[in-house]
Amino acid sequence: MPQQRGNWSARSPWTRALARLTKAMALAHGPQQVRVNYVCPGATTRAMLRNEARQLGMSELARFVAGAGGPLQRGGPRCEIAQAALLLASERFSFVTGDALIVDGGELVGSA
């Protein structure tokens, strides 16, 4: 995973720790058929972007668009992040455990 992605570098140690915790829990609870995964969200219309916009003197919409540096050139509504989490929890993904689902509109693809 690239180290620089907007504010990604500040969260990188936490992201790595979450990845290790997820893998450890998946190993520990797999025998009980408990799946453990996590979602890595990209830019959304969350409060963090609103605060960043205010600090940078930008409109919320301008910050939302600027935060979406991936091929889709847009941020994702929170409902799209929630749908990804529901997909991971569904029976359709019953063979997936110990992994991350990156839901960022391809933002990491552009920084690889």
PDB file of C-alpha atoms in Angstrom:
ATOM      1  CA  MET A   1       0.000   0.000   0.000  1.00  0.00           C
ATOM      2  CA  PRO A   2       1.494   3.407  -0.915  1.00  0.00           C
ATOM      3  CA  GLN A   3       2.600   5.581   1.984  1.00  0.00           C
ATOM      4  CA  GLN A   4       1.348   8.906   0.607  1.00  0.00           C
ATOM      5  CA  ARG A   5      -2.303   9.532  -0.188  1.00  0.00           C
ATOM      6  CA  GLY A   6      -3.566  12.843   1.031  1.00  0.00           C
ATOM      7  CA  ASN A   7      -3.784  12.344   4.790  1.00  0.00           C
ATOM      8  CA  TRP A   8      -3.135   8.594   4.306  1.00  0.00           C
ATOM      9  CA  SER A   9       0.443   8.749   5.623  1.00  0.00           C
ATOM     10  CA  ALA A  10      -0.766   9.910   9.047  1.00  0.00           C
ATOM     11  CA  ARG A  11      -3.166   6.978   9.249  1.00  0.00           C
ATOM     12  CA  SER A  12      -0.718   4.458   7.828  1.00  0.00           C
ATOM     13  CA  PRO A  13       0.544   3.079  11.177  1.00  0.00           C
ATOM     14  CA  TRP A  14      -3.056   2.613  12.298  1.00  0.00           C
ATOM     15  CA  THR A  15      -3.947   0.974   9.008  1.00  0.00           C
ATOM     16  CA  ARG A  16      -1.070  -1.476   9.319  1.00  0.00           C
ATOM     17  CA  ALA A  17      -2.039  -2.264  12.915  1.00  0.00           C
ATOM     18  CA  LEU A  18      -5.632  -2.856  11.833  1.00  0.00           C
ATOM     19  CA  ALA A  19      -4.437  -5.171   9.065  1.00  0.00           C
ATOM     20  CA  ARG A  20      -2.369  -7.225  11.529  1.00  0.00           C
ATOM     21  CA  LEU A  21      -5.234  -7.368  14.025  1.00  0.00           C
ATOM     22  CA  THR A  22      -7.670  -8.440  11.298  1.00  0.00           C
ATOM     23  CA  LYS A  23      -5.374 -11.239  10.134  1.00  0.00           C
ATOM     24  CA  ALA A  24      -4.758 -12.432  13.703  1.00  0.00           C
ATOM     25  CA  MET A  25      -8.480 -12.470  14.467  1.00  0.00           C
ATOM     26  CA  ALA A  26      -9.239 -14.261  11.200  1.00  0.00           C
ATOM     27  CA  LEU A  27      -6.695 -16.961  12.102  1.00  0.00           C
ATOM     28  CA  ALA A  28      -7.992 -17.280  15.650  1.00  0.00           C
ATOM     29  CA  HIS A  29     -11.691 -17.390  14.811  1.00  0.00           C
ATOM     30  CA  GLY A  30     -11.686 -19.067  11.410  1.00  0.00           C
ATOM     31  CA  PRO A  31     -12.181 -22.532  12.940  1.00  0.00           C
ATOM     32  CA  GLN A  32     -15.478 -21.252  14.385  1.00  0.00           C
ATOM     33  CA  GLN A  33     -16.456 -20.008  10.891  1.00  0.00           C
ATOM     34  CA  VAL A  34     -16.179 -16.380  12.014  1.00  0.00           C
ATOM     35  CA  ARG A  35     -14.957 -14.120   9.219  1.00  0.00           C
ATOM     36  CA  VAL A  36     -12.996 -10.962  10.010  1.00  0.00           C
ATOM     37  CA  ASN A  37     -12.413  -8.273   7.359  1.00  0.00           C
ATOM     38  CA  TYR A  38     -12.219  -4.507   7.227  1.00  0.00           C
ATOM     39  CA  VAL A  39     -13.173  -1.738   4.820  1.00  0.00           C
ATOM     40  CA  CYS A  40     -10.724   1.024   3.827  1.00  0.00           C
ATOM     41  CA  PRO A  41     -12.889   3.965   2.765  1.00  0.00           C
ATOM     42  CA  GLY A  42     -11.781   6.725   0.443  1.00  0.00           C
ATOM     43  CA  ALA A  43     -13.094  10.274   0.330  1.00  0.00           C
ATOM     44  CA  THR A  44     -16.695  10.608   1.462  1.00  0.00           C
ATOM     45  CA  THR A  45     -18.900  13.470   2.518  1.00  0.00           C
ATOM     46  CA  ARG A  46     -17.888  12.852   6.130  1.00  0.00           C
ATOM     47  CA  ALA A  47     -17.249  15.478   8.774  1.00  0.00           C
ATOM     48  CA  MET A  48     -13.472  15.150   8.311  1.00  0.00           C
ATOM     49  CA  LEU A  49     -13.692  16.561   4.781  1.00  0.00           C
ATOM     50  CA  ARG A  50     -15.956  19.356   6.006  1.00  0.00           C
ATOM     51  CA  ASN A  51     -13.403  20.318   8.661  1.00  0.00           C
ATOM     52  CA  GLU A  52     -10.535  20.120   6.151  1.00  0.00           C
ATOM     53  CA  ALA A  53     -12.489  22.320   3.742  1.00  0.00           C
ATOM     54  CA  ARG A  54     -13.051  24.912   6.445  1.00  0.00           C
ATOM     55  CA  GLN A  55      -9.339  24.870   7.411  1.00  0.00           C
ATOM     56  CA  LEU A  56      -8.249  25.195   3.769  1.00  0.00           C
ATOM     57  CA  GLY A  57     -10.785  27.919   2.992  1.00  0.00           C
ATOM     58  CA  MET A  58     -12.518  25.737   0.390  1.00  0.00           C
ATOM     59  CA  SER A  59     -16.153  24.945  -0.137  1.00  0.00           C
ATOM     60  CA  GLU A  60     -17.210  21.512   1.084  1.00  0.00           C
ATOM     61  CA  LEU A  61     -17.975  20.451  -2.487  1.00  0.00           C
ATOM     62  CA  ALA A  62     -14.559  21.620  -3.752  1.00  0.00           C
ATOM     63  CA  ARG A  63     -12.792  19.652  -0.984  1.00  0.00           C
ATOM     64  CA  PHE A  64     -14.965  16.608  -1.696  1.00  0.00           C
ATOM     65  CA  VAL A  65     -13.977  16.691  -5.376  1.00  0.00           C
ATOM     66  CA  ALA A  66     -10.308  17.430  -4.597  1.00  0.00           C
ATOM     67  CA  GLY A  67     -10.242  14.507  -2.160  1.00  0.00           C
ATOM     68  CA  ALA A  68     -11.321  12.150  -4.909  1.00  0.00           C
ATOM     69  CA  GLY A  69      -8.127  11.736  -6.870  1.00  0.00           C
ATOM     70  CA  GLY A  70      -8.965   8.348  -8.350  1.00  0.00           C
ATOM     71  CA  PRO A  71     -10.099   7.362 -11.828  1.00  0.00           C
ATOM     72  CA  LEU A  72     -13.774   7.860 -10.926  1.00  0.00           C
ATOM     73  CA  GLN A  73     -13.021  11.523 -10.050  1.00  0.00           C
ATOM     74  CA  ARG A  74     -15.611  11.662  -7.281  1.00  0.00           C
ATOM     75  CA  GLY A  75     -15.976  10.938  -3.639  1.00  0.00           C
ATOM     76  CA  GLY A  76     -18.232   8.153  -2.521  1.00  0.00           C
ATOM     77  CA  PRO A  77     -21.433   8.656  -0.602  1.00  0.00           C
ATOM     78  CA  ARG A  78     -21.317   7.018   2.809  1.00  0.00           C
ATOM     79  CA  CYS A  79     -24.001   4.584   1.650  1.00  0.00           C
ATOM     80  CA  GLU A  80     -21.505   3.131  -0.878  1.00  0.00           C
ATOM     81  CA  ILE A  81     -19.027   2.470   1.932  1.00  0.00           C
ATOM     82  CA  ALA A  82     -21.801   0.838   3.952  1.00  0.00           C
ATOM     83  CA  GLN A  83     -22.792  -1.313   0.961  1.00  0.00           C
ATOM     84  CA  ALA A  84     -19.206  -2.572   0.721  1.00  0.00           C
ATOM     85  CA  ALA A  85     -19.277  -3.546   4.404  1.00  0.00           C
ATOM     86  CA  LEU A  86     -22.594  -5.331   3.894  1.00  0.00           C
ATOM     87  CA  LEU A  87     -21.147  -7.173   0.913  1.00  0.00           C
ATOM     88  CA  LEU A  88     -18.224  -8.414   3.025  1.00  0.00           C
ATOM     89  CA  ALA A  89     -20.671  -9.581   5.683  1.00  0.00           C
ATOM     90  CA  SER A  90     -22.923 -11.351   3.179  1.00  0.00           C
ATOM     91  CA  GLU A  91     -22.952 -15.026   2.275  1.00  0.00           C
ATOM     92  CA  ARG A  92     -21.783 -14.036  -1.223  1.00  0.00           C
ATOM     93  CA  PHE A  93     -18.364 -13.326   0.343  1.00  0.00           C
ATOM     94  CA  SER A  94     -18.382 -16.244   2.777  1.00  0.00           C
ATOM     95  CA  PHE A  95     -14.927 -17.420   1.658  1.00  0.00           C
ATOM     96  CA  VAL A  96     -13.242 -14.056   2.338  1.00  0.00           C
ATOM     97  CA  THR A  97     -11.533 -13.505   5.684  1.00  0.00           C
ATOM     98  CA  GLY A  98      -8.521 -11.639   7.039  1.00  0.00           C
ATOM     99  CA  ASP A  99      -8.532  -9.102   4.249  1.00  0.00           C
ATOM    100  CA  ALA A 100      -9.298  -5.485   3.389  1.00  0.00           C
ATOM    101  CA  LEU A 101     -11.755  -4.148   0.856  1.00  0.00           C
ATOM    102  CA  ILE A 102     -10.533  -0.804  -0.452  1.00  0.00           C
ATOM    103  CA  VAL A 103     -13.479   1.389  -1.400  1.00  0.00           C
ATOM    104  CA  ASP A 104     -11.888   4.581  -2.698  1.00  0.00           C
ATOM    105  CA  GLY A 105     -13.003   5.029  -6.300  1.00  0.00           C
ATOM    106  CA  GLY A 106      -9.586   3.841  -7.461  1.00  0.00           C
ATOM    107  CA  GLU A 107      -7.680   6.554  -5.595  1.00  0.00           C
ATOM    108  CA  LEU A 108      -4.875   4.156  -4.625  1.00  0.00           C
ATOM    109  CA  VAL A 109      -4.611   2.981  -8.223  1.00  0.00           C
ATOM    110  CA  GLY A 110      -3.607   6.495  -9.215  1.00  0.00           C
ATOM    111  CA  SER A 111      -0.878   6.672  -6.593  1.00  0.00           C
ATOM    112  CA  ALA A 112       0.741   3.288  -7.244  1.00  0.00           C
TER     113      ALA A 112
END
